[in-house]
Coordinates of C-alpha atoms and ligand atoms in Angstrom, one line a residue:
M14 CA 7.3 23.5 26.6
T15 CA 4.1 21.4 26.6
I16 CA 2.5 20.5 23.2
G17 CA -1.2 19.8 23.2
I18 CA -2.3 16.8 21.1
G19 CA -5.9 16.4 19.8
L20 CA -6.6 12.9 18.7
L21 CA -9.3 12.2 16.2
G22 CA -10.1 8.5 16.8
L23 CA -9.2 6.1 19.6
G24 CA -9.4 2.7 17.8
T25 CA -6.4 0.5 17.0
V26 CA -4.0 3.3 16.0
G27 CA -5.4 6.0 18.3
A28 CA -5.1 3.7 21.3
G29 CA -1.6 2.8 20.3
V30 CA -0.7 6.5 20.1
A31 CA -2.3 7.2 23.5
A32 CA -0.3 4.3 25.0
I33 CA 3.0 5.8 23.9
L34 CA 2.1 9.3 25.1
A35 CA 1.0 7.8 28.5
R36 CA 4.4 6.2 29.0
P37 CA 7.2 8.6 27.9
E38 CA 9.9 7.1 30.0
G39 CA 12.8 5.6 28.0
R40 CA 11.7 7.3 24.8
H41 CA 13.0 10.6 23.3
P42 CA 12.7 13.4 25.8
L43 CA 10.3 15.3 23.5
V44 CA 7.7 12.6 24.0
G45 CA 7.4 13.8 27.6
E46 CA 6.5 17.2 26.3
L47 CA 3.4 15.9 24.5
T48 CA 0.1 16.0 26.3
L49 CA -3.2 14.4 25.1
R50 CA -5.7 17.2 25.5
R51 CA -8.8 15.9 23.8
V52 CA -9.9 12.7 21.9
A53 CA -12.8 12.3 19.5
V54 CA -14.6 9.0 19.3
R55 CA -18.0 7.8 17.9
D56 CA -19.1 5.9 21.0
L57 CA -18.3 7.3 24.5
A58 CA -19.5 4.0 26.1
R59 CA -17.2 1.7 24.3
P60 CA -14.5 0.2 26.5
R61 CA -11.0 1.4 25.7
P62 CA -7.7 -0.5 26.0
V63 CA -5.9 2.6 27.5
P64 CA -7.1 4.3 30.7
L65 CA -8.1 7.9 29.8
A66 CA -9.9 10.5 31.9
P67 CA -13.5 10.4 30.7
E68 CA -13.6 14.2 30.3
L69 CA -10.9 13.9 27.5
L70 CA -13.3 12.0 25.3
S71 CA -15.9 13.7 23.0
T72 CA -18.1 12.8 20.1
D73 CA -17.6 16.4 18.7
A74 CA -14.6 16.0 16.5
E75 CA -14.8 19.7 15.3
A76 CA -14.5 20.8 18.9
V77 CA -11.3 18.7 19.3
V78 CA -9.8 20.4 16.3
D79 CA -10.9 23.9 17.5
D80 CA -9.8 23.5 21.1
P81 CA -7.2 26.2 21.8
A82 CA -5.2 23.8 23.9
V83 CA -4.7 21.5 20.9
D84 CA -1.5 22.4 19.0
I85 CA -1.3 19.3 16.7
V86 CA -4.2 17.4 15.3
V87 CA -3.7 13.7 14.9
E88 CA -6.3 12.2 12.5
V89 CA -6.6 8.4 13.0
M90 CA -10.4 8.0 12.5
G91 CA -10.2 6.6 9.0
G92 CA -12.7 7.0 6.1
L93 CA -13.0 9.9 3.7
E94 CA -15.5 12.1 5.5
P95 CA -15.4 13.7 8.0
A96 CA -11.7 13.0 8.0
R97 CA -10.9 15.2 5.0
T98 CA -13.0 18.2 6.3
L99 CA -11.4 17.9 9.7
I100 CA -7.9 17.9 8.3
L101 CA -8.7 21.0 6.2
R102 CA -10.3 22.6 9.3
A103 CA -7.1 22.0 11.3
I104 CA -5.0 23.5 8.5
A105 CA -7.2 26.5 8.2
A106 CA -6.7 27.1 12.0
G107 CA -3.0 27.0 11.4
K108 CA -2.6 23.6 13.2
P109 CA -0.2 21.0 11.9
V110 CA -1.7 17.6 11.1
V111 CA -0.5 14.1 11.5
T112 CA -2.6 11.4 9.7
A113 CA -2.4 7.7 9.1
N114 CA -5.3 8.0 6.6
K115 CA -4.0 6.8 3.2
A116 CA -7.5 6.7 1.7
V117 CA -7.8 10.5 2.2
I118 CA -4.3 11.3 1.2
A119 CA -4.4 9.2 -2.0
R120 CA -7.6 11.0 -3.1
Y121 CA -7.3 14.5 -1.6
G122 CA -3.6 14.8 -1.0
E123 CA -3.2 17.6 -3.6
E124 CA -6.0 19.7 -2.1
I125 CA -4.6 19.1 1.4
A126 CA -1.0 19.8 0.5
A127 CA -2.1 23.1 -1.3
A128 CA -4.1 24.2 1.8
A129 CA -1.2 23.3 4.1
A130 CA 1.4 25.2 1.9
A131 CA -0.9 28.2 1.7
R132 CA -1.3 28.3 5.5
G133 CA 2.3 27.3 6.2
V134 CA 1.6 24.2 8.3
Y135 CA 2.9 20.6 8.0
V136 CA 0.8 17.6 7.2
L137 CA 2.8 14.5 7.9
I138 CA 1.8 11.0 6.8
E139 CA 4.5 8.5 7.8
A140 CA 1.9 6.0 9.2
A141 CA -0.1 6.0 6.0
V142 CA 2.2 3.6 4.3
G143 CA 4.1 0.6 5.6
G144 CA 2.8 0.7 9.3
G145 CA 6.0 1.0 11.4
I146 CA 8.4 1.1 8.5
P147 CA 9.9 4.6 7.9
I148 CA 9.4 5.0 4.1
I149 CA 7.7 8.4 3.7
E150 CA 10.5 10.4 5.2
P151 CA 13.3 8.4 3.5
L152 CA 11.6 8.9 0.1
K153 CA 11.1 12.7 0.8
Q154 CA 14.5 13.3 2.3
S155 CA 17.1 10.6 2.4
L156 CA 16.7 9.4 -1.2
G157 CA 16.0 12.9 -2.6
G158 CA 19.3 12.9 -4.6
N159 CA 18.2 10.0 -6.7
R160 CA 16.3 9.5 -9.9
I161 CA 13.8 6.8 -8.9
Q162 CA 13.4 4.0 -11.5
R163 CA 11.0 1.8 -9.6
V164 CA 9.2 1.5 -6.2
S165 CA 7.7 -1.9 -5.6
G166 CA 6.6 -3.6 -2.5
I167 CA 4.3 -5.6 -0.3
I168 CA 2.4 -2.8 1.4
N169 CA -0.7 -4.4 2.7
G170 CA -0.2 -6.3 6.0
T171 CA -3.6 -8.0 6.0
T172 CA -3.2 -9.7 2.6
N173 CA 0.4 -10.7 3.3
Y174 CA -0.8 -12.2 6.6
I175 CA -3.6 -14.1 4.8
L176 CA -1.3 -15.4 2.0
S177 CA 1.4 -16.4 4.4
R178 CA -0.9 -18.4 6.7
M179 CA -2.7 -20.0 3.8
A180 CA 0.6 -21.1 2.3
D181 CA 2.3 -22.2 5.5
E182 CA -0.6 -23.8 7.3
G183 CA -3.2 -24.4 4.6
A184 CA -5.5 -22.2 6.8
A185 CA -8.9 -21.2 5.3
Y186 CA -9.2 -17.7 3.8
A187 CA -12.2 -16.6 5.8
E188 CA -10.7 -17.8 9.1
V189 CA -7.4 -16.0 8.6
L190 CA -9.2 -12.8 7.5
A191 CA -11.2 -12.9 10.7
D192 CA -7.9 -13.2 12.7
A193 CA -6.4 -10.2 10.8
Q194 CA -9.5 -8.2 11.8
R195 CA -9.2 -9.3 15.4
L196 CA -5.5 -8.3 15.5
G197 CA -6.3 -4.8 14.2
Y198 CA -4.6 -5.2 10.8
A199 CA -7.6 -4.9 8.5
E200 CA -9.4 -1.7 7.4
A201 CA -12.8 -1.0 8.9
D202 CA -14.1 -2.5 5.6
P203 CA -11.6 -5.3 4.8
A204 CA -12.7 -5.2 1.1
A205 CA -10.1 -2.4 0.8
D206 CA -7.4 -4.9 1.9
V207 CA -8.4 -8.0 0.0
Q208 CA -9.5 -6.2 -3.2
G209 CA -6.2 -4.3 -3.4
G210 CA -7.6 -0.7 -2.9
D211 CA -5.6 -0.1 0.3
A212 CA -2.4 -1.1 -1.5
A213 CA -3.4 1.1 -4.5
D214 CA -3.9 4.1 -2.1
K215 CA -0.4 3.5 -0.7
I216 CA 1.4 3.1 -4.0
A217 CA -0.3 6.3 -5.2
I218 CA 1.2 8.1 -2.2
L219 CA 4.7 6.5 -2.7
A220 CA 4.7 7.2 -6.4
G221 CA 3.7 10.8 -5.8
L222 CA 6.6 11.3 -3.5
A223 CA 9.1 9.3 -5.6
Y224 CA 8.2 11.1 -8.9
G225 CA 7.4 14.6 -7.5
G226 CA 3.7 15.0 -8.3
P227 CA 0.3 13.6 -7.6
V228 CA -0.7 10.4 -9.3
P229 CA -4.3 9.9 -10.5
R230 CA -5.5 7.4 -7.9
A231 CA -8.6 6.3 -10.0
G232 CA -6.4 5.2 -12.9
I233 CA -4.3 2.7 -11.0
A234 CA -4.9 -0.9 -12.3
T235 CA -5.9 -2.8 -9.2
E236 CA -6.4 -6.5 -8.6
G237 CA -6.7 -8.1 -5.1
I238 CA -6.3 -11.5 -3.6
D239 CA -10.0 -12.2 -3.3
R240 CA -10.2 -14.1 -6.6
L241 CA -6.9 -15.8 -6.2
D242 CA -7.2 -19.6 -6.6
A243 CA -5.3 -21.8 -4.2
R244 CA -4.4 -24.0 -7.1
D245 CA -2.3 -21.2 -8.7
V246 CA -0.5 -20.7 -5.4
A247 CA 0.3 -24.5 -5.3
Y248 CA 1.4 -24.5 -9.0
A249 CA 3.6 -21.4 -8.4
D250 CA 5.2 -23.2 -5.5
Q251 CA 6.0 -26.2 -7.6
L252 CA 7.6 -23.9 -10.2
G253 CA 9.8 -22.1 -7.7
F254 CA 7.7 -19.0 -7.0
V255 CA 5.7 -17.5 -4.1
V256 CA 2.6 -15.4 -4.7
K257 CA 2.4 -12.0 -3.1
L258 CA 0.2 -9.0 -3.5
L259 CA 2.6 -6.5 -5.1
A260 CA 2.3 -2.8 -5.6
V261 CA 4.5 -1.3 -8.3
A262 CA 5.3 2.2 -9.5
E263 CA 7.7 2.3 -12.5
H264 CA 9.2 5.1 -14.4
C265 CA 8.5 4.7 -18.2
G266 CA 9.9 8.0 -19.5
H267 CA 8.5 11.5 -19.8
S268 CA 6.6 13.5 -22.4
D269 CA 7.9 16.7 -24.0
D270 CA 6.3 19.0 -21.4
G271 CA 8.2 17.0 -18.7
T272 CA 5.2 15.0 -17.4
Q273 CA 6.5 11.8 -15.9
Q274 CA 5.0 8.7 -17.5
L275 CA 4.4 6.0 -14.9
D276 CA 3.2 2.5 -14.8
V277 CA 1.5 2.1 -11.4
R278 CA -0.4 -1.1 -10.5
V279 CA -1.4 -3.6 -7.8
H280 CA -1.8 -7.3 -8.4
P281 CA -1.0 -10.7 -7.1
T282 CA 2.4 -11.6 -8.4
L283 CA 4.6 -14.6 -8.7
L284 CA 8.0 -13.8 -7.2
P285 CA 11.0 -16.2 -7.7
R286 CA 11.7 -17.7 -4.3
Q287 CA 15.1 -16.0 -4.2
H288 CA 13.6 -12.5 -4.8
P289 CA 14.2 -10.2 -1.8
L290 CA 10.4 -9.6 -1.4
A291 CA 9.6 -13.3 -1.5
G292 CA 10.8 -13.8 2.1
V293 CA 8.5 -11.2 3.6
H294 CA 5.9 -13.1 5.6
G295 CA 3.0 -12.5 7.9
V296 CA 1.9 -8.9 8.7
N297 CA 5.3 -7.6 7.6
N298 CA 5.7 -5.2 4.6
A299 CA 8.7 -4.4 2.5
I300 CA 9.3 -1.7 0.0
L301 CA 12.1 -2.0 -2.6
V302 CA 13.3 1.4 -4.0
E303 CA 15.5 1.3 -7.1
G304 CA 17.2 4.6 -7.7
D305 CA 20.1 6.2 -9.6
P306 CA 22.7 6.3 -8.1
V307 CA 21.8 4.5 -4.9
G308 CA 20.9 1.1 -6.4
R309 CA 18.4 -1.1 -4.6
V310 CA 17.3 -0.2 -1.0
M311 CA 14.8 -2.3 0.9
F312 CA 12.7 -1.2 3.8
Y313 CA 11.2 -4.0 5.9
G314 CA 9.1 -4.3 9.1
P315 CA 5.6 -4.7 10.5
G316 CA 3.1 -3.2 8.1
A317 CA 0.0 -2.9 10.3
G318 CA -1.2 -3.1 13.9
A319 CA -1.4 -0.7 16.9
G320 CA 2.2 -0.5 18.1
P321 CA 4.0 -0.2 14.7
T322 CA 1.5 2.3 13.3
A323 CA 1.6 4.4 16.5
S324 CA 5.4 4.4 16.3
A325 CA 5.1 6.1 12.9
V326 CA 2.4 8.6 14.0
V327 CA 4.5 9.6 17.1
A328 CA 7.6 10.0 14.9
D329 CA 5.7 12.6 12.8
I330 CA 4.4 14.4 16.0
L331 CA 8.0 14.5 17.2
N332 CA 9.2 16.0 13.9
I333 CA 6.7 18.8 14.3
A334 CA 7.4 19.2 18.0
G335 CA 11.1 19.4 17.3
I336 CA 10.6 22.2 14.8
R337 CA 8.4 24.1 17.3
Q338 CA 11.0 23.7 20.0
V339 CA 13.6 25.5 18.0
G340 CA 11.1 28.2 17.0
G341 CA 11.1 27.0 13.4
A342 CA 7.4 27.4 13.0
D343 CA 7.9 31.0 12.0
A344 CA 10.8 30.2 9.6
G345 CA 8.6 28.9 6.7
L346 CA 8.2 25.3 5.7
D347 CA 11.1 23.0 5.2
P348 CA 10.5 22.0 1.5
L349 CA 11.7 18.4 2.1
L350 CA 9.5 17.7 5.1
A351 CA 6.6 19.5 3.5
A352 CA 7.1 17.5 0.2
S353 CA 5.6 19.9 -2.2
S354 CA 5.0 18.8 -5.8
W355 CA 7.4 20.0 -8.5
R356 CA 6.1 18.3 -11.6
R357 CA 3.2 16.4 -13.2
C358 CA 2.8 12.6 -13.3
A359 CA 0.5 10.6 -15.7
L360 CA -0.2 6.9 -16.0
I361 CA 0.6 5.1 -19.1
D362 CA -2.0 3.1 -21.0
G363 CA -2.2 -0.3 -19.4
A364 CA -1.9 -2.0 -22.8
L365 CA 1.7 -0.6 -23.0
S366 CA 2.7 -2.1 -19.6
R367 CA 5.5 -4.7 -19.9
H368 CA 5.8 -7.7 -17.6
R369 CA 6.2 -11.4 -17.4
N370 CA 3.0 -13.5 -17.1
Y371 CA 1.7 -16.7 -15.6
V372 CA -1.3 -18.2 -17.4
R373 CA -3.2 -21.4 -16.5
L374 CA -5.2 -23.0 -19.3
R375 CA -7.8 -25.8 -19.0
T376 CA -7.5 -27.9 -22.0
R377 CA -8.3 -31.3 -23.5
D378 CA -5.5 -33.8 -22.8
E379 CA -4.6 -34.6 -26.4
A380 CA -1.6 -34.6 -28.8
G381 CA -0.6 -31.3 -30.2
V382 CA -2.3 -28.9 -27.7
I383 CA 0.9 -27.6 -26.3
G384 CA 2.3 -27.0 -29.8
R385 CA -0.8 -25.0 -30.9
I386 CA -0.7 -22.9 -27.7
G387 CA 3.0 -22.3 -28.3
T388 CA 2.2 -21.2 -31.9
C389 CA -0.4 -18.7 -30.7
F390 CA 2.1 -17.1 -28.3
G391 CA 4.8 -17.1 -31.0
D392 CA 2.6 -15.5 -33.7
A393 CA 1.9 -12.6 -31.3
G394 CA 5.6 -12.2 -30.6
V395 CA 5.3 -13.5 -27.0
S396 CA 8.4 -15.5 -25.9
I397 CA 7.7 -18.5 -23.6
Q398 CA 10.0 -19.2 -20.7
S399 CA 8.4 -22.4 -19.6
I400 CA 5.3 -24.5 -20.4
V401 CA 4.3 -27.3 -18.0
Q402 CA 1.3 -29.7 -18.1
F403 CA -0.3 -30.5 -14.8
E404 CA -3.0 -33.2 -14.3
G405 CA -6.4 -31.6 -14.5
S406 CA -9.7 -32.8 -13.1
G407 CA -11.5 -35.5 -15.1
D408 CA -10.1 -36.1 -18.6
G409 CA -8.7 -32.6 -19.0
A410 CA -5.2 -31.2 -18.5
E411 CA -4.0 -27.9 -17.0
I412 CA -1.3 -26.2 -18.8
V413 CA 0.7 -23.5 -17.1
V414 CA 2.8 -21.1 -19.2
I415 CA 5.3 -18.6 -18.0
T416 CA 6.2 -15.9 -20.5
H417 CA 9.2 -13.7 -20.8
E418 CA 8.6 -10.0 -20.4
V419 CA 6.2 -8.7 -23.0
Q420 CA 3.9 -5.8 -23.7
E421 CA 0.4 -6.4 -22.2
A422 CA -1.3 -5.8 -25.6
L423 CA 0.7 -8.6 -27.3
F424 CA 0.0 -11.0 -24.4
R425 CA -3.7 -10.3 -24.7
Q426 CA -3.6 -10.8 -28.5
A427 CA -2.0 -14.3 -27.9
L428 CA -4.7 -15.1 -25.3
A429 CA -7.4 -14.1 -27.6
A430 CA -6.1 -16.5 -30.2
I431 CA -5.6 -19.3 -27.6
E432 CA -9.2 -18.9 -26.5
T433 CA -10.4 -19.8 -30.0
L434 CA -8.5 -23.2 -30.0
A435 CA -11.0 -26.1 -29.9
A436 CA -8.8 -28.0 -27.4
V437 CA -8.7 -25.1 -24.9
E438 CA -11.7 -25.1 -22.6
S439 CA -10.8 -21.9 -20.7
V440 CA -8.1 -19.4 -19.7
A441 CA -8.5 -20.2 -15.9
A442 CA -6.0 -17.7 -14.5
C443 CA -3.6 -15.0 -15.4
L444 CA -1.1 -13.6 -13.0
R445 CA 1.9 -11.3 -13.3
T446 CA 5.4 -12.7 -12.7
L447 CA 8.6 -10.9 -11.7
Ligands
NAP518 P1 -10.5 1.9 14.0 O1 -9.9 0.9 14.9 O2 -11.7 1.6 13.3 O3 -10.6 3.3 14.8 C1 -11.3 4.4 14.3 C2 -11.5 5.3 15.5 O4 -12.1 6.5 15.0 C3 -12.5 4.8 16.5 O5 -12.1 5.2 17.8 C4 -13.8 5.5 16.2 O6 -14.6 5.7 17.3 C5 -13.3 6.8 15.7 N1 -14.2 7.5 14.7 C6 -14.5 7.0 13.5 N2 -15.4 7.9 12.9 C7 -15.5 8.9 13.8 C8 -16.3 10.1 13.8 N3 -17.0 10.5 12.7 N4 -16.2 11.0 14.8 C9 -15.5 10.6 15.9 N5 -14.7 9.5 16.0 C10 -14.8 8.7 14.9 O7 -9.4 2.3 12.9 P2 -7.8 2.1 12.9 O8 -7.4 0.7 12.5 O9 -7.3 2.7 14.2 O10 -7.4 3.0 11.7 C11 -7.4 4.4 11.8 C12 -6.7 5.0 10.5 O11 -5.4 4.6 10.5 C13 -7.4 4.6 9.2 O12 -7.2 5.7 8.3 C14 -6.5 3.4 8.8 O13 -6.5 3.3 7.4 C15 -5.1 3.9 9.3 N6 -4.2 2.9 9.5 C16 -4.5 1.8 10.2 C17 -3.5 0.8 10.5 C18 -3.8 -0.4 11.3 O14 -2.9 -1.3 11.4 N7 -5.0 -0.5 11.9 C19 -2.2 1.0 10.0 C20 -1.9 2.2 9.2 C21 -2.9 3.1 9.0 P3 -15.2 4.5 18.2 O15 -14.0 3.8 18.8 O16 -16.1 5.1 19.2 O17 -15.9 3.6 17.2
HSE519 N1 -5.2 -2.5 6.6 C1 -3.8 -2.1 6.4 C2 -3.0 -3.3 6.1 C3 -3.4 -1.3 7.6 O1 -3.4 -4.4 6.4 O2 -1.8 -3.1 5.6 C4 -2.0 -0.7 7.5 O3 -2.0 0.3 6.6

């Protein structure tokens, strides 16, 4: 039985998928059943890294979706529109969809899932988070018996690649970002990577799966690495930490109507050097899932790039092809694979979020400053784990404080008091600490 694939996009990921389909030998026998029928691109004249018959290519993406020879639509064009409309068009035509588009799923996942459930087709998204790491299916299926307490991870390959090379080689930010773009890691607009939006899309998706209902994407507190100061990375290193862009979704309880209260956020974070996520370097991603009763499970591997992402896309295609092969398309949707929502999720007020903090203060270098800063923290009920003075530029000093875990509102209250101290010139940086 041959299964016709319609590919929307032939860039980094699309070309990776086409390369796997073109060479099925040595892979699962079902790969040999998949045939690339049509491919939508923007520019027919652009050179392609995979040789394809020119008549397969089209600039008419709707025609690719509508083609009767296309059984499964694979959306790897990126962006919100026309990707969302094309996905909905495929669903309306009763065609299953595989997509790597986390931006669309994080914003329109509820609409797409409802349309797919009503039409009885699968929309699979393994490639949307973690590149080549299987994390979507494990969350939907293998860990389904757990109550998930926390999902945290490094889920943007570009920023991890940038941070790793800056730390290891002292490479310049702009130069490493250009390399990440050349290697196919970065989004079409790399602002999504460096400002944290891509990681926020991905943690919204993971949280939705882990906690059983869509998470409001717009409410996720997001901070990227674009304003990270190399000085803080160096101080963190001296204090025994590495700095990573972390995405976290944490269960904080539930309200009377059963709505799950979640703390979901993305920010540069100081990780103790011995933390399992601290050793994740380069384009690699890792996702740490903490559940009851499983404990801690970590998923690790390449988080971006053509081959790893195409591996995840083809896995989803094979899932659908396997169901078709046993005639399961008529048996209704498998509720685990289809991942329907079964409850509501809401985000807690950021002021209630609890975490440890790193704060760098520029101060005058004079007697009593550390004591007065300590008093401000103490008065707000913020317990200090360590306070260290580094030599600042000129006559000043730089004081770095690491707090114990505290509610964000109390930490902000302490900072407001510190800012009024005459000896404190500025609060130069605030970062989260694990
Ligand atoms: P890309 O290299 O920019 O490729 C996009 C492809 O889509 C290109 O072939 C482009 O055509 C085509 N395209 C864009 N708009 C189109 C339109 N309106 N009509 C027809 N074709 C159109 O992007 P990518 O890196 O492969 O990423 C694709 C998707 O996968 C995105 O959602 C991204 O977030 C996701 N993703 C990427 C990675 C990664 O490592 N790159 C990993 C995981 C997920 P032309 O070639 O003619 O310009
Ligand atoms: N731009 C994304 C990243 C691609 O760097 O992680 C993988 O989703």
